[in-house]
Amino acid sequence: MLLPEEVNVIDVVCRDGFQMEKEFIPTEEKINIVNQLSQLGFKRLQVTAFVSPKAVPQMKDAAEVVRNIERKPGIEYSALTPNMKGASAAIEAGVDALDVFMSVSESHNKANIRMSVADSVNAIGEVISLAEKHDKPVVINLATCFGCPFEGDVPKDNVIKLAEDFLKMGVEGIVFADTTGMANPRQVYELTSEFLARNPKANTILHFHNTRNVALANILAGLQGGVINYEGALGGLGGCPFAPGASGNVPTEDVVGMLEETGISTGINLEGLIGLAQYLEKVIGRTLPGQVMKAGRVCDLHPMPGA
Ligand code: COA
Ligand code: ZN
């Protein structure tokens, strides 16, 4: 198999994971989880979202979280910012990078950020200019790249065109997100291989939800397509509150487990990640979807019965 030697795994549990939780997670607990994640070898963590507290009450403590986490050198701490208001607040609180977002499909973009696709591109253009002034890199998260829960098929050419528009606007990276787990491996391979053939230097990141249990297969397809950056959420928590039927991200520890077993280095401490996922399960108070957090690492052998 043609596989990379190293892959960069990014955790987004403190945003994509927490945003769906009805019960407010105490700010100190959020800070604690970011601090624990910081010890495990990640190079980038998405730690919160500067969004309307009416739309997503769980994220109302964004500034407090950013201000109080322990910054580990070498980690880029980013936050999701939907508009100028969010971007200014995030910069003021001291994030390292801004994650802006919009959907490729009109109807999901309306449901999520109440704007047309064209208006979103313009609005994000303003955020990019603001970020440039403050020397903050911007990563664009494109939602519904592999299908829209309202419209169905999202044409690959639309996704590539939008991503290329953002490259011209100076973004540091592009996340192709499968917001509601509609992607299949062939589609992932075709999008990523074509996009990277056209833009070989583009910092390309994939973000899968495991809604239909196809996320790890899609990651394998992304690896074949040449992508070396993947997002996950600890324990598989999460989903988009503005997409019907959305469920958790691919569990970060399952991604790390698969990659490491395949001989692809992630630099992440899997044992520590499993322990933290088990801890998160206690914080959230229900069983999380992650599999490796229950089964353990492949090398964790059991005593033979009767031995
Ligand atoms: N941070 C804090 N408050 C914000 C904000 C931000 N980034 N953006 C808007 N608001 C507040 C406004 O101040 C206003 O408050 P008010 O009613 O007290 O005056 C209220 O939200 C409405 O603002 P408005 O300008 O009318 O924008 P909107 O309602 O169209 O907001 C969004 C659009 C997208 C910013 C908002 O709906 C939002 O944050 N949604 C959450 C999106 C999200 O997190 N999705 C999940 C990620 S996939
Ligand atoms: Zn997501």
XYZ file of C-alpha atoms and ligand atoms in Angstrom:
356
model
C 0.000 0.000 0.000
C 1.134 3.531 -0.647
C 0.951 5.181 2.757
C 2.655 8.174 4.356
C 5.191 7.647 7.147
C 3.716 10.321 9.348
C 0.266 11.775 9.849
C -0.845 14.808 11.828
C -3.918 14.225 14.009
C -5.853 17.212 15.382
C -8.381 16.983 18.193
C -11.544 19.108 18.096
C -13.510 17.586 21.002
C -13.637 20.798 23.004
C -15.554 22.453 20.162
C -17.230 19.895 17.909
C -17.625 17.473 20.796
C -18.863 19.799 23.492
C -21.147 22.012 21.360
C -23.899 19.366 21.214
C -23.972 18.759 24.973
C -27.152 20.062 26.579
C -25.768 20.085 30.105
C -23.230 22.867 30.653
C -19.719 21.483 31.098
C -17.984 23.575 33.779
C -15.343 25.913 32.374
C -12.636 24.433 34.672
C -13.414 20.993 33.251
C -13.052 22.266 29.679
C -9.724 23.874 30.595
C -8.606 20.676 32.305
C -9.349 18.593 29.205
C -7.453 20.997 26.927
C -4.509 20.892 29.357
C -4.542 17.089 29.409
C -4.751 16.905 25.600
C -1.761 19.269 25.444
C 0.376 16.605 27.160
C -0.292 13.910 24.568
C 1.672 15.026 21.505
C -0.816 17.030 19.420
C 0.469 19.932 17.306
C -2.933 21.555 16.904
C -6.024 21.618 19.123
C -9.325 23.347 18.413
C -10.362 24.435 21.870
C -13.654 26.347 21.622
C -15.948 28.466 19.437
C -16.624 32.196 19.562
C -20.229 31.922 18.434
C -23.496 33.423 19.582
C -24.223 32.187 23.129
C -27.896 32.130 22.162
C -27.177 29.765 19.285
C -24.733 27.533 21.205
C -24.914 28.174 24.991
C -22.249 25.543 25.690
C -19.604 27.788 24.060
C -20.436 30.917 26.050
C -17.211 30.611 28.080
C -14.938 30.662 24.989
C -12.798 33.620 26.104
C -12.352 32.218 29.609
C -11.235 28.883 28.217
C -8.701 30.464 25.861
C -7.347 32.781 28.549
C -6.854 30.076 31.161
C -5.488 27.048 29.356
C -1.806 26.237 29.894
C -0.106 26.897 26.566
C 2.355 24.225 25.614
C 4.973 25.495 23.155
C 4.668 23.873 19.739
C 0.882 23.532 19.887
C -1.372 25.755 17.814
C -4.517 26.496 19.830
C -7.361 27.502 17.525
C -11.006 28.458 17.904
C -13.973 28.407 15.592
C -15.137 31.904 14.624
C -18.197 32.456 12.421
C -18.008 36.209 11.886
C -16.132 39.442 12.683
C -17.559 39.587 16.179
C -16.305 36.088 16.962
C -12.970 36.689 15.251
C -12.256 39.911 17.190
C -13.185 38.252 20.475
C -10.986 35.252 19.684
C -8.009 37.446 18.777
C -8.509 39.492 21.928
C -8.605 36.343 24.047
C -5.320 35.251 22.437
C -5.975 32.297 20.137
C -3.097 31.232 17.874
C -5.280 30.645 14.819
C -8.815 31.173 13.588
C -10.977 28.408 12.164
C -13.622 29.998 9.978
C -16.412 27.926 8.566
C -19.178 27.754 6.024
C -21.052 25.061 4.168
C -20.629 24.261 0.506
C -24.386 23.681 0.201
C -26.731 26.679 0.328
C -29.358 25.146 2.586
C -26.982 23.912 5.296
C -25.194 27.260 5.224
C -28.539 28.991 5.789
C -29.469 26.625 8.625
C -26.064 26.991 10.301
C -25.006 30.609 9.746
C -28.041 32.177 8.090
C -26.247 33.389 4.987
C -25.998 32.492 1.336
C -22.769 30.833 0.203
C -21.718 33.976 -1.696
C -22.366 36.220 1.328
C -20.392 33.846 3.546
C -17.382 34.003 1.227
C -17.448 37.808 1.449
C -17.931 37.811 5.217
C -15.069 35.357 5.684
C -12.944 37.563 3.426
C -13.301 40.316 6.025
C -12.317 37.941 8.822
C -9.235 36.891 6.835
C -8.214 40.565 6.448
C -8.649 41.142 10.180
C -6.630 38.029 11.006
C -3.842 39.136 8.650
C -3.539 42.407 10.522
C -3.046 40.470 13.734
C -0.761 37.922 12.144
C -3.114 35.014 12.863
C -3.390 32.163 10.392
C -6.872 31.221 9.197
C -8.070 27.726 8.362
C -11.304 27.402 6.409
C -13.632 24.575 7.442
C -15.907 23.617 4.569
C -18.950 21.773 5.897
C -21.105 19.353 3.868
C -18.305 18.632 1.362
C -19.522 15.091 0.786
C -23.275 15.543 0.948
C -25.875 17.822 2.510
C -28.610 16.545 4.842
C -31.093 18.902 3.120
C -29.979 18.830 -0.540
C -28.264 15.466 -0.972
C -25.357 15.385 -3.438
C -22.800 18.157 -3.271
C -20.883 18.302 -6.572
C -17.133 17.746 -6.201
C -16.427 20.622 -8.597
C -18.249 23.057 -6.285
C -16.153 21.911 -3.334
C -12.887 22.247 -5.247
C -13.820 25.646 -6.661
C -14.696 27.017 -3.216
C -11.519 25.597 -1.677
C -9.412 27.153 -4.451
C -11.143 30.508 -3.969
C -10.107 30.389 -0.320
C -6.528 29.424 -1.198
C -6.388 32.585 -3.321
C -7.724 34.527 -0.343
C -4.716 33.387 1.673
C -5.977 30.728 4.066
C -3.365 28.558 5.749
C -5.352 25.361 5.453
C -8.571 23.804 4.211
C -10.699 21.346 6.125
C -13.006 19.216 4.008
C -15.702 18.205 6.472
C -18.276 15.454 6.233
C -20.674 17.106 8.648
C -23.300 14.369 8.756
C -21.328 11.277 7.773
C -22.493 11.023 4.158
C -19.066 10.401 2.580
C -17.908 7.125 1.065
C -14.304 6.077 0.385
C -14.421 6.409 -3.411
C -15.797 9.932 -3.106
C -13.099 10.878 -0.585
C -10.354 9.477 -2.808
C -11.695 11.258 -5.888
C -12.052 14.638 -4.179
C -8.724 14.573 -2.368
C -6.614 13.158 -5.203
C -8.034 15.668 -7.688
C -7.699 18.592 -5.269
C -4.097 17.720 -4.378
C -3.155 17.101 -8.025
C -4.356 20.648 -8.756
C -2.977 22.163 -5.517
C -0.066 19.990 -4.393
C 1.071 22.447 -1.711
C -2.341 23.035 -0.126
C -2.475 22.161 3.574
C -5.418 19.768 3.361
C -7.260 18.404 6.397
C -10.107 15.891 6.541
C -12.891 15.911 9.153
C -15.211 12.928 9.296
C -18.219 12.103 11.398
C -18.890 8.467 12.087
C -22.643 8.777 11.585
C -22.750 5.714 9.341
C -19.644 3.974 10.675
C -17.586 4.781 7.569
C -15.188 7.357 9.018
C -12.096 5.129 9.339
C -12.637 3.741 5.833
C -12.838 7.321 4.604
C -9.579 8.151 6.354
C -7.888 5.262 4.593
C -9.243 6.628 1.302
C -7.948 10.087 2.247
C -4.490 8.613 2.893
C -4.555 7.064 -0.567
C -5.606 10.449 -1.943
C -2.531 12.025 -0.330
C -3.989 13.779 2.715
C -1.836 13.706 5.853
C -3.976 15.753 8.302
C -7.038 14.386 10.074
C -9.361 15.712 12.745
C -11.096 13.649 15.381
C -12.843 14.131 18.700
C -11.830 12.356 21.879
C -14.185 9.451 22.573
C -16.162 10.189 19.386
C -18.222 12.874 21.061
C -20.121 15.478 19.141
C -21.910 16.646 16.053
C -23.403 19.756 14.503
C -26.492 21.117 16.312
C -27.752 22.515 12.992
C -27.728 19.278 11.015
C -30.445 16.674 11.623
C -29.159 13.263 12.656
C -25.606 14.499 13.135
C -23.519 12.352 15.437
C -20.011 12.218 16.754
C -16.707 12.796 15.072
C -14.496 9.864 14.422
C -12.923 9.094 17.830
C -9.403 10.553 17.909
C -8.011 7.529 19.762
C -9.462 5.153 17.143
C -7.745 7.152 14.392
C -4.424 7.182 16.268
C -4.785 3.453 17.029
C -5.419 2.526 13.401
C -2.589 4.696 12.087
C -0.016 3.509 14.628
C -0.943 -0.150 14.074
C -0.514 0.446 10.346
C 3.004 1.756 10.965
C 2.145 5.415 10.406
C 3.607 7.647 13.078
C 1.355 10.246 14.741
C 3.566 11.331 17.639
C 0.555 10.912 19.926
C 0.519 8.954 23.170
C -2.276 6.442 22.565
C -2.289 5.071 26.091
C -2.722 8.577 27.485
C -5.430 9.315 24.956
C -7.375 6.207 25.958
C -7.143 7.195 29.621
C -8.402 10.679 28.825
C -11.301 9.329 26.724
C -12.317 7.147 29.688
C -12.141 10.197 31.926
C -14.261 12.210 29.457
C -16.896 9.493 29.580
C -17.228 10.137 33.319
C -17.449 13.890 32.769
C -20.179 13.506 30.142
C -21.989 10.831 32.138
C -22.810 8.392 29.346
C -21.059 5.791 27.237
C -19.049 7.319 24.390
C -18.835 5.726 20.933
C -15.039 5.205 20.899
C -13.969 1.575 20.421
C -10.274 1.625 21.297
C -11.075 3.290 24.645
C -13.035 0.100 25.458
C -10.884 -2.555 23.768
C -7.474 -1.073 24.628
C -4.405 -1.048 22.410
C -3.645 -4.094 20.278
C -0.481 -4.647 22.352
C -2.443 -4.729 25.634
C -2.599 -8.509 25.956
C -4.683 -10.414 28.469
C -3.625 -13.234 30.800
C -4.459 -16.640 29.320
C -7.332 -18.293 31.200
C -6.035 -20.902 33.650
C -2.414 -19.792 33.218
N -20.127 35.752 19.355
C -21.000 36.165 20.288
N -22.229 36.639 19.986
C -22.560 36.717 18.700
C -21.692 36.317 17.682
C -20.424 35.816 18.061
N -19.555 35.389 17.160
N -22.302 36.504 16.510
C -23.505 36.998 16.762
N -23.679 37.132 18.098
C -24.850 37.612 18.804
C -25.195 39.013 18.409
O -24.511 39.933 19.195
C -26.676 39.054 18.688
O -26.902 39.182 20.067
P -28.138 40.052 20.590
O -29.355 39.343 20.124
O -27.936 40.000 22.064
O -27.944 41.383 19.979
C -27.112 37.672 18.281
O -25.970 36.836 18.396
C -27.625 37.633 16.870
O -26.660 38.188 16.036
P -26.836 38.509 14.477
O -25.859 39.499 14.049
O -28.281 38.739 14.161
O -26.306 37.293 13.772
P -26.995 35.948 13.607
O -28.035 35.716 14.566
O -27.299 35.812 12.171
O -25.750 35.035 14.020
C -24.232 33.296 13.844
C -25.193 34.191 13.151
C -23.781 32.256 12.865
C -23.038 34.092 14.300
C -24.878 32.666 15.076
O -26.133 32.134 14.741
C -24.014 31.592 15.638
O -23.038 31.846 16.320
N -24.376 30.322 15.375
C -23.665 29.178 15.822
C -23.072 28.445 14.677
C -22.333 27.235 15.158
O -21.625 27.261 16.122
N -22.498 26.134 14.465
C -21.893 24.927 14.825
C -20.608 24.754 14.134
S -20.728 23.534 12.857
Zn -17.762 18.270 12.740
